[in-house]
PDB file of C-alpha atoms in Angstrom:
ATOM      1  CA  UNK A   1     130.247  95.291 114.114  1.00 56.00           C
ATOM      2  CA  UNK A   2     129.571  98.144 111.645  1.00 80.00           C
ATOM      3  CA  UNK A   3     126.590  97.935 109.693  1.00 91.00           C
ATOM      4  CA  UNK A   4     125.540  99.127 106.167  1.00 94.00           C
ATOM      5  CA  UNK A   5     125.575 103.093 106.555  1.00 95.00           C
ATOM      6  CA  UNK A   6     124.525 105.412 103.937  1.00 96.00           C
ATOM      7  CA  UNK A   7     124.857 109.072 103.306  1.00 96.00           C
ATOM      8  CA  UNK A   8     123.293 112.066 103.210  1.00 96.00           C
ATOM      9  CA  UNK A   9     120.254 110.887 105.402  1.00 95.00           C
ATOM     10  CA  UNK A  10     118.274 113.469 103.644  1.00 96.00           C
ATOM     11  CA  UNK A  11     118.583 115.229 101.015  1.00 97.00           C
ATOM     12  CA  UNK A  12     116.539 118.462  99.225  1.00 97.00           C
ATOM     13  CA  UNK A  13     117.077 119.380  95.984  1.00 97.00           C
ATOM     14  CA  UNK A  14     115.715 121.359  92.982  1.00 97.00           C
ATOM     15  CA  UNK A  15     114.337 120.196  90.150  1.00 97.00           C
ATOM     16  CA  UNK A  16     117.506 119.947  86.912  1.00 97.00           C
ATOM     17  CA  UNK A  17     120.265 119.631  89.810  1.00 97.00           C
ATOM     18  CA  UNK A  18     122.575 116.404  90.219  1.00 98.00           C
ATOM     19  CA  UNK A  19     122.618 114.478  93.573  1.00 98.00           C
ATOM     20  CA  UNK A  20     125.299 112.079  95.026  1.00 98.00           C
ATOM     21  CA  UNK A  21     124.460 109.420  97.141  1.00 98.00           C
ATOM     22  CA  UNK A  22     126.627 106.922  99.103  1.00 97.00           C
ATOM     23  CA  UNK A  23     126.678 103.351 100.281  1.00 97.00           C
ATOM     24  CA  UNK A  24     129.691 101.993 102.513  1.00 96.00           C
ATOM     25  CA  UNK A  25     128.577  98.451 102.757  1.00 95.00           C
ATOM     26  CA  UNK A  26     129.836  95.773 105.619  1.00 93.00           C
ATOM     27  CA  UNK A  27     133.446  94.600 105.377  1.00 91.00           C
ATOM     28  CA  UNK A  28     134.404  91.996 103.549  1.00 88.00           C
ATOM     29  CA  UNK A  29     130.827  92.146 102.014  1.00 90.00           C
ATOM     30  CA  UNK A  30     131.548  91.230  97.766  1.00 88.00           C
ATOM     31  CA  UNK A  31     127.803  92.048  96.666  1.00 89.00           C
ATOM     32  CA  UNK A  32     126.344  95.183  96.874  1.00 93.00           C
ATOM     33  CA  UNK A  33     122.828  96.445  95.665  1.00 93.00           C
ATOM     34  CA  UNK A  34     120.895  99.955  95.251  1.00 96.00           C
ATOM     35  CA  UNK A  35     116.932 100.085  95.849  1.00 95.00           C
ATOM     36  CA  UNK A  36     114.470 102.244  95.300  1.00 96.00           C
ATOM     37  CA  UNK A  37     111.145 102.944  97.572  1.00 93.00           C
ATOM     38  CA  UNK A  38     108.449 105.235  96.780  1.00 91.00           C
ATOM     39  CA  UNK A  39     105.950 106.338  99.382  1.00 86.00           C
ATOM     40  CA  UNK A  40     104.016 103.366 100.348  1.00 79.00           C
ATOM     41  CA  UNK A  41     105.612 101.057  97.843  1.00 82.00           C
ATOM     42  CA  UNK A  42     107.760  98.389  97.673  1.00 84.00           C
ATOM     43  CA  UNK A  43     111.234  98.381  97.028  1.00 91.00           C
ATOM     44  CA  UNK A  44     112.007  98.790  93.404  1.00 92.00           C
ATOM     45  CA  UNK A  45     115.974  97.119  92.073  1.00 92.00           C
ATOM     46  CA  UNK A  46     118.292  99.489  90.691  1.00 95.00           C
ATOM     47  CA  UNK A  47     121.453  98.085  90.317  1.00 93.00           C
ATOM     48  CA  UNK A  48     123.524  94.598  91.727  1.00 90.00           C
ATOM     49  CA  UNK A  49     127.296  94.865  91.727  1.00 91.00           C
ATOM     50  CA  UNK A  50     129.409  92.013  92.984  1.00 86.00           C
ATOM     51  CA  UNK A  51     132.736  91.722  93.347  1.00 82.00           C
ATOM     52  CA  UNK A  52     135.017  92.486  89.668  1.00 82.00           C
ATOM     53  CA  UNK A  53     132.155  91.291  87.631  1.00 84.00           C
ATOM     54  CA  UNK A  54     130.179  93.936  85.271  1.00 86.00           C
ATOM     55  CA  UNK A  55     127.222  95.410  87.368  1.00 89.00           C
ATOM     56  CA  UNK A  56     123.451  94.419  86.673  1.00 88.00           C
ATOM     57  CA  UNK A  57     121.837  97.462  85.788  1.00 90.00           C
ATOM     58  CA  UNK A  58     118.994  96.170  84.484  1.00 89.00           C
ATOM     59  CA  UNK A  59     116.412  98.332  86.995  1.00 91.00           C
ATOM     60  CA  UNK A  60     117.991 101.860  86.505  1.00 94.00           C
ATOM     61  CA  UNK A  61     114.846 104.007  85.476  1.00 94.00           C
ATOM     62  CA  UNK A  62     116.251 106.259  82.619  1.00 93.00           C
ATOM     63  CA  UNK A  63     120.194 107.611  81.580  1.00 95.00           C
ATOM     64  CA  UNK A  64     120.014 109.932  84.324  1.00 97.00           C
ATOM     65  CA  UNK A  65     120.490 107.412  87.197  1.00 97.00           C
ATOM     66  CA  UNK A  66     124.064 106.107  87.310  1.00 96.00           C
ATOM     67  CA  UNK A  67     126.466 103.731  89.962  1.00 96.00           C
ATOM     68  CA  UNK A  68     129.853 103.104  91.033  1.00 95.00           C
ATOM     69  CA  UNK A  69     131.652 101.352  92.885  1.00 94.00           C
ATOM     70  CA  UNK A  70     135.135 101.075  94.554  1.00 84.00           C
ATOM     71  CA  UNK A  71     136.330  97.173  94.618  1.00 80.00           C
ATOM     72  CA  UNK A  72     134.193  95.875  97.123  1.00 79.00           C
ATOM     73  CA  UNK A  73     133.953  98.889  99.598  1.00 88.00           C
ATOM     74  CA  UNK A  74     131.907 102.116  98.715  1.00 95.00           C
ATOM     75  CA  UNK A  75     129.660 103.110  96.130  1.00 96.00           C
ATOM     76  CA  UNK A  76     128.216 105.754  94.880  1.00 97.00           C
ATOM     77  CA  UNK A  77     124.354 106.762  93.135  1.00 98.00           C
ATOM     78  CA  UNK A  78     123.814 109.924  90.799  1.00 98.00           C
ATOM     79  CA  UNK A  79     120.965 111.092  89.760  1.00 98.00           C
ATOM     80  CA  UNK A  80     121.238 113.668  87.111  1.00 98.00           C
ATOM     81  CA  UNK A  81     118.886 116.637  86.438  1.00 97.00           C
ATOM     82  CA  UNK A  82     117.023 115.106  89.033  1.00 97.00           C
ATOM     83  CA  UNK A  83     113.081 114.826  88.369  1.00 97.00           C
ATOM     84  CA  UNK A  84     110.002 115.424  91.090  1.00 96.00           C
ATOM     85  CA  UNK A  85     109.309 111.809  90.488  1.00 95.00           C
ATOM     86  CA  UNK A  86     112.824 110.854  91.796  1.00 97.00           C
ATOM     87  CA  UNK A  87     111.905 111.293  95.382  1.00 97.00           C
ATOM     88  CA  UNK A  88     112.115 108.440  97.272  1.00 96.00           C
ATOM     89  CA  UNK A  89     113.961 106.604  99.546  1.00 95.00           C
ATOM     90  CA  UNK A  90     117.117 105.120  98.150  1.00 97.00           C
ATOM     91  CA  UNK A  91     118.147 101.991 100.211  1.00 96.00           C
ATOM     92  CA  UNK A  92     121.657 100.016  99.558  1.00 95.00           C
ATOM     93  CA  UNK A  93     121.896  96.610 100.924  1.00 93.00           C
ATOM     94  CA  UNK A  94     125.324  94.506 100.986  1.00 92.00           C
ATOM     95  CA  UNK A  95     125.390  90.272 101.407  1.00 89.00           C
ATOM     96  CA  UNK A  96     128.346  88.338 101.277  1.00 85.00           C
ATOM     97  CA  UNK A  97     128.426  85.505  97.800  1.00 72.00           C
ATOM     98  CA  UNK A  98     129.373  82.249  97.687  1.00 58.00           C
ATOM     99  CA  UNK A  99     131.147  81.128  95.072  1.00 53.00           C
ATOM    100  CA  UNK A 100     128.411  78.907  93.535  1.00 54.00           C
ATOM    101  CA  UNK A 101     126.163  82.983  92.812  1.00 51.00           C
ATOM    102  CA  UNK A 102     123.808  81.838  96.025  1.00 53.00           C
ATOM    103  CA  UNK A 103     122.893  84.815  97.117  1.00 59.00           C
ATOM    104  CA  UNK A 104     123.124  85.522 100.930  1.00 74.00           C
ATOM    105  CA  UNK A 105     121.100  87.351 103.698  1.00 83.00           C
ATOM    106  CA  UNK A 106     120.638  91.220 102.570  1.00 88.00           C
ATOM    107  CA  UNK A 107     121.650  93.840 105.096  1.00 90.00           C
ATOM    108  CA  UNK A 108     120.664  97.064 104.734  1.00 92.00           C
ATOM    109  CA  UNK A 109     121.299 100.250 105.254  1.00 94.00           C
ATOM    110  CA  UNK A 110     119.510 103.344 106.927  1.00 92.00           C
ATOM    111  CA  UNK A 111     118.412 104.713 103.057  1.00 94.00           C
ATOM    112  CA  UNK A 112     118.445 107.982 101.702  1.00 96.00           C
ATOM    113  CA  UNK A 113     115.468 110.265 101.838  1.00 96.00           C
ATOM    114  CA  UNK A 114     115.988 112.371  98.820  1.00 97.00           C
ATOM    115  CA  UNK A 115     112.916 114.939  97.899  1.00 97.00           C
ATOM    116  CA  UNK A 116     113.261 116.786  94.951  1.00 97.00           C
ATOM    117  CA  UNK A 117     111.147 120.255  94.898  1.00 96.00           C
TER     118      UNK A 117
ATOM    119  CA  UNK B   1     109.457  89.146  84.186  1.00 85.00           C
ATOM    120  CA  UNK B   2     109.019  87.761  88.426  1.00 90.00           C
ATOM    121  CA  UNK B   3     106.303  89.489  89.988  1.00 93.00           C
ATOM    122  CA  UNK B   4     105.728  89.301  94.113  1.00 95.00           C
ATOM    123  CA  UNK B   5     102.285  89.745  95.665  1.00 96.00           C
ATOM    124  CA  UNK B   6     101.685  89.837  99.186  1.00 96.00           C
ATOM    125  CA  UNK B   7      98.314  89.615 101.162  1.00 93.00           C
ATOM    126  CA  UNK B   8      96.401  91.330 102.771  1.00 92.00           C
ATOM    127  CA  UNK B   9      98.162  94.496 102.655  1.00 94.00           C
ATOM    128  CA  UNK B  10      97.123  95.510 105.715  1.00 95.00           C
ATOM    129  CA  UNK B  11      95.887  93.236 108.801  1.00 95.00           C
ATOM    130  CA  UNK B  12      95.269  94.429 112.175  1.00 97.00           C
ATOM    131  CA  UNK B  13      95.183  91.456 115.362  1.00 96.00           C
ATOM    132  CA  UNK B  14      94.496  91.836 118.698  1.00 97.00           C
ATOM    133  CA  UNK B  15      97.889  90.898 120.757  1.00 97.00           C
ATOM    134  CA  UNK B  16      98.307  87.246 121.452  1.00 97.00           C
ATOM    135  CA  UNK B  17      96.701  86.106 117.976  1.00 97.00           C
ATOM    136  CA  UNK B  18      98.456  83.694 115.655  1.00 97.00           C
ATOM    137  CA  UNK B  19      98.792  85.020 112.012  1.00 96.00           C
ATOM    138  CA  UNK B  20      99.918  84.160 108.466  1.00 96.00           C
ATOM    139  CA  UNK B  21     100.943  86.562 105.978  1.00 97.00           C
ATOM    140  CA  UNK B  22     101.104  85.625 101.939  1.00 97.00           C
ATOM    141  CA  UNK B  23     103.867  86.405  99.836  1.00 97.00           C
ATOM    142  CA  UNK B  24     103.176  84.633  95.502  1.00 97.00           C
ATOM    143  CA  UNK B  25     105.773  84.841  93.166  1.00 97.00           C
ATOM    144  CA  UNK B  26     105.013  84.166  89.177  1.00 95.00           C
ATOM    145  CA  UNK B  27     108.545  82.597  88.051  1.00 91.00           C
ATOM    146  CA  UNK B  28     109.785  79.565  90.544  1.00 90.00           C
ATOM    147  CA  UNK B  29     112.900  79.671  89.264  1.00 89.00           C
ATOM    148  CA  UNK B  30     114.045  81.620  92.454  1.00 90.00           C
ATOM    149  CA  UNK B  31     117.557  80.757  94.601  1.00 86.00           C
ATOM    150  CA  UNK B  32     116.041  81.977  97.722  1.00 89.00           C
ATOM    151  CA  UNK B  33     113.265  84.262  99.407  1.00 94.00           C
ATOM    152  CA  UNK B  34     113.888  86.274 102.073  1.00 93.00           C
ATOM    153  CA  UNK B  35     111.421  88.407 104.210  1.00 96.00           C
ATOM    154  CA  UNK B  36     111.687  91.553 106.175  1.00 95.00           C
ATOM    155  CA  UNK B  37     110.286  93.845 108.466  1.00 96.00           C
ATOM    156  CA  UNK B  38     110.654  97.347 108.141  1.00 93.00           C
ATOM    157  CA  UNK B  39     109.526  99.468 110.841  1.00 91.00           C
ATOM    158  CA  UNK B  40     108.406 103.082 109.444  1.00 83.00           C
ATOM    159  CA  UNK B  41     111.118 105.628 108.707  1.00 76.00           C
ATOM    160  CA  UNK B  42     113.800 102.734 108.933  1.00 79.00           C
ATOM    161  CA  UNK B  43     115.781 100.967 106.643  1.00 82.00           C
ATOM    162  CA  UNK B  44     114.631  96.815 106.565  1.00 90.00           C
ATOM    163  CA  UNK B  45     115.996  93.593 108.467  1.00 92.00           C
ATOM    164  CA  UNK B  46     116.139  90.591 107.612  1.00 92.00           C
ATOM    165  CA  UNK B  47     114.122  88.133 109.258  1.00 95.00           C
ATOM    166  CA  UNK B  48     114.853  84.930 107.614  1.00 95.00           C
ATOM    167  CA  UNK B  49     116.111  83.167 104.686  1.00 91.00           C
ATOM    168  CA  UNK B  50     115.276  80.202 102.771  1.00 92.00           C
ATOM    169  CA  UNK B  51     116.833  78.758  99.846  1.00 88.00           C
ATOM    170  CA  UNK B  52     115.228  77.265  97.226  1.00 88.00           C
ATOM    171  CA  UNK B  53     116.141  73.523  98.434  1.00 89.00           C
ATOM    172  CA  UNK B  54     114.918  74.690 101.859  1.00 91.00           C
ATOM    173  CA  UNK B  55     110.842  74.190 102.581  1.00 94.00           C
ATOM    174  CA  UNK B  56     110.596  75.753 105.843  1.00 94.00           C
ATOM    175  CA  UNK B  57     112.941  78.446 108.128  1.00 94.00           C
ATOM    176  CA  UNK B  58     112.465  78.955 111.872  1.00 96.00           C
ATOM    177  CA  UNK B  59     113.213  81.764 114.767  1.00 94.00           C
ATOM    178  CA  UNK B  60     111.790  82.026 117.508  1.00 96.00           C
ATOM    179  CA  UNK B  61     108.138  82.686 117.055  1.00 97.00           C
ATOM    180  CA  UNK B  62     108.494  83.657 113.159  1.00 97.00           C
ATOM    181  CA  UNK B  63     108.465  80.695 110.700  1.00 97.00           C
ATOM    182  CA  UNK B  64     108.399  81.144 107.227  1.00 97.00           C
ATOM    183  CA  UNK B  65     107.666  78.285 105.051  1.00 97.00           C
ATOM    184  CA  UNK B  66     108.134  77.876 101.167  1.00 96.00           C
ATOM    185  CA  UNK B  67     106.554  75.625  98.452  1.00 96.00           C
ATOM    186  CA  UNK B  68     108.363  76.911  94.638  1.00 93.00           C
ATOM    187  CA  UNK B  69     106.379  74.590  92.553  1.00 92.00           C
ATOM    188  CA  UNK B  70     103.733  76.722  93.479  1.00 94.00           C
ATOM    189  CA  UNK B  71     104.908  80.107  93.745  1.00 95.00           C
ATOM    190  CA  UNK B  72     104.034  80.631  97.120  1.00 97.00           C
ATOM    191  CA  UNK B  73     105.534  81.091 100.576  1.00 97.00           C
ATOM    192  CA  UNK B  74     104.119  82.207 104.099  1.00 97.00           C
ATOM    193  CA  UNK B  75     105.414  84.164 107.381  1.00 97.00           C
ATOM    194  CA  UNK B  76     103.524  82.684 110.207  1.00 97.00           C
ATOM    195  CA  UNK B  77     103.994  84.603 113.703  1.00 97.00           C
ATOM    196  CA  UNK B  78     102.836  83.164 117.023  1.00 97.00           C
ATOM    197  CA  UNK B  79     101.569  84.451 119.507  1.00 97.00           C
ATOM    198  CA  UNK B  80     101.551  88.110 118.274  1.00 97.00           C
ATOM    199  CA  UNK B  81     102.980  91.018 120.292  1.00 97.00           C
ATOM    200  CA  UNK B  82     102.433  94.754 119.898  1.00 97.00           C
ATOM    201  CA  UNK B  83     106.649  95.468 119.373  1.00 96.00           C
ATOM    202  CA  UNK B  84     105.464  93.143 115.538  1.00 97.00           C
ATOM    203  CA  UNK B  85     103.899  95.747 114.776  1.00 97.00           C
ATOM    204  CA  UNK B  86     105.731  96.827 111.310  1.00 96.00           C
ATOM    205  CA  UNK B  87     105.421  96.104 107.350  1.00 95.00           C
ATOM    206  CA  UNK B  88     106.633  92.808 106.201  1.00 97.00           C
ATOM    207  CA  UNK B  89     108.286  92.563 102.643  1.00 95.00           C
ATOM    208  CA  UNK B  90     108.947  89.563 100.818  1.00 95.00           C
ATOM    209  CA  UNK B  91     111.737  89.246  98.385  1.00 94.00           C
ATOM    210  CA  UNK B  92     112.956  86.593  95.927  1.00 93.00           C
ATOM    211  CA  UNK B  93     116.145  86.555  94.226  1.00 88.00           C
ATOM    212  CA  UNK B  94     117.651  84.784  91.117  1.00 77.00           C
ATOM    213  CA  UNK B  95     121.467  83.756  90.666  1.00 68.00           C
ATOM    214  CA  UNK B  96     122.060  86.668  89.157  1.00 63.00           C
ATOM    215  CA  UNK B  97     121.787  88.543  92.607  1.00 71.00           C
ATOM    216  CA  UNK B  98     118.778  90.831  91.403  1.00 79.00           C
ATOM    217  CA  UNK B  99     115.727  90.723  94.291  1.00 87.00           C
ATOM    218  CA  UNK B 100     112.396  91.365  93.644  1.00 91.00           C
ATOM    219  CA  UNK B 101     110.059  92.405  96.531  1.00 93.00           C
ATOM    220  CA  UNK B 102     106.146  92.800  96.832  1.00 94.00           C
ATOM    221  CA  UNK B 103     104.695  95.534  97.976  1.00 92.00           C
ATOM    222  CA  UNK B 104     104.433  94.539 101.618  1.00 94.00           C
ATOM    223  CA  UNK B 105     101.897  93.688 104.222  1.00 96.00           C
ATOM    224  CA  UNK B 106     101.068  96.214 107.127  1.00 96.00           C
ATOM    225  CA  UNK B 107     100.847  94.811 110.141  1.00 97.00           C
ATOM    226  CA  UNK B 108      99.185  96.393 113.707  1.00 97.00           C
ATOM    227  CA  UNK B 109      98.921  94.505 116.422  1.00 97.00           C
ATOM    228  CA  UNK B 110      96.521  95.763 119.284  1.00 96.00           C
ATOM    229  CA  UNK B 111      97.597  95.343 123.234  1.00 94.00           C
TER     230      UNK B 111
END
C-alpha cells in the first residue's frame, strides 16, 4: 500500500519568505507527527497530532513555525519569514493509536529538504 | 526533560562481524523505544519496536533488547553485511505520543 509521502521534495527559498510543507500520512493512520533534522543530527520533535485531540506543540522552535491538520488525513507545516537556520530536513511520520495512548510503529515519510539562502 | 545518547557514533566492521550498538535514555518512564535505520538522503524505517513491558524484540538477524530500570537498550546485528551499512537512530516515546531520538550511530560495514 501507499506509504507516508511528503511534498515539495526540495525546496529553496530566501531569507523573510513563507514556506508550505505537506504530509499525507497512511490511511486510516489517527497520529501524525512533524520532525526536524539538521545536517548530521538527530531528529528534533516538532509537533504530535492525533486524531480530534488538541496537538502537542511543545517542540515548535519559535512563533514562526506553525501546523495543521485535516481530520486524520493531510497536514500541513509553515514556516514564516523563514530563517538560514531553518534548513533542514523536515520529516512527518504517521502510526496508528490504540485506544489505551500506546503509541505504535512510526512510518515515515521521504522528508522535505528545505534550504533557505 | 528525556535525553537519548547513542554510542559510538560511528563504528566501522569488517563484513561478517557481530556488533552492538548503545542507545541511554535519562527518564524510564518511556511506553516504548523504537530504532531505525536511515540510509543517507532517505527518510527512516523502522526496524523494531519494543514496549515498555517488552525486554527483548527479534528479526531476523537484528535484536534489540531493553532494560528501563536502567535507561538503557541495545541493537545487536549478526553476522554483519555490507547492505547494514546505514545510521541507526534510537527513539523513545511517552503516552503522550512525543518521540525523542539520539543522535544516531554510523555504521560501515567493510566486504
Amino acid at each position: 500500500g501507499a506509504g507516508v509521502s511528503q511534498s515539495p521534495s526540495n525546496k529553496v527559498t530566501e531569507k523573510g519568505k513563507d514556506v508550505e510543507l505537506r504530509c499525507d500520512p497512511i490511511s486510516g493512520h489517527t497520529a501524525l507527527y512533524w520532525y526536524r533534522q539538521r545536517l548530521g543530527q538527530g531528529l528534533e520533535f516538532l509537533i504530535y497530532f492525533q486524531g480530534n485531540s488538541a496537538p502537542d506543540k511543545s517542540g515548535l522552535p519559535s512563533d514562526r513555525f506553525s501546523a495543521e491538520r485535516t481530520g486524520e488525513s493531510v497536514s500541513t507545516l509553515t514556516i514564516q519569514r523563514t530563517q538560514q537556520e531553518d534548513s533542514a530536513v523536515y520529516l512527518c511520520a504517521s502510526s496508528v493509536h490504540s485506544g489505551t495512548y500506546v503509541q505504535e510503529t512510526q512510518y515515515f515519510g521521504p522528508g522535505t529538504r528545505l534550504l533557505v539562502l | 526533560k528525556q535525553e537519548v545518547t547513542q554510542i559510538p557514533a560511528a563504528l566501522s566492521v569488517p563484513e561478517g562481524e557481530n556488533l552492538v550498538l548503545n542507545c541511554s535514555f535519562t527518564d524510564s518512564a518511556i511506553y516504548n523505544l523504537q530504532w531505525f535505520r536511515q540510509d543517507p538522503g532517505k527518510g527512516l524505517t523502522s526496524l523494531l519496536l519494543i514496549q515498555s513491558s517488552q525486554r527483548e524484540q527479534t528479526s531476523g538477524r537484528l535484536n534489540a533488547s531493553l532494560d528501563k530500570s536502567s535507561g538503557r537498550s541495545t541493537l545487536y546485528i549478526a553476522a554483519s553485511q555490507p547492505g547494514d551499512s546505514a545510521t541507526y537512530l534510537c527513539a523513545v516515546s511517552t503516552n503522550a505520543g512525543k518521540s525523542t531520538f539520539g543522535d544516531g550511530t554510523t555504521l560501515t560495514v567493510k566486504p
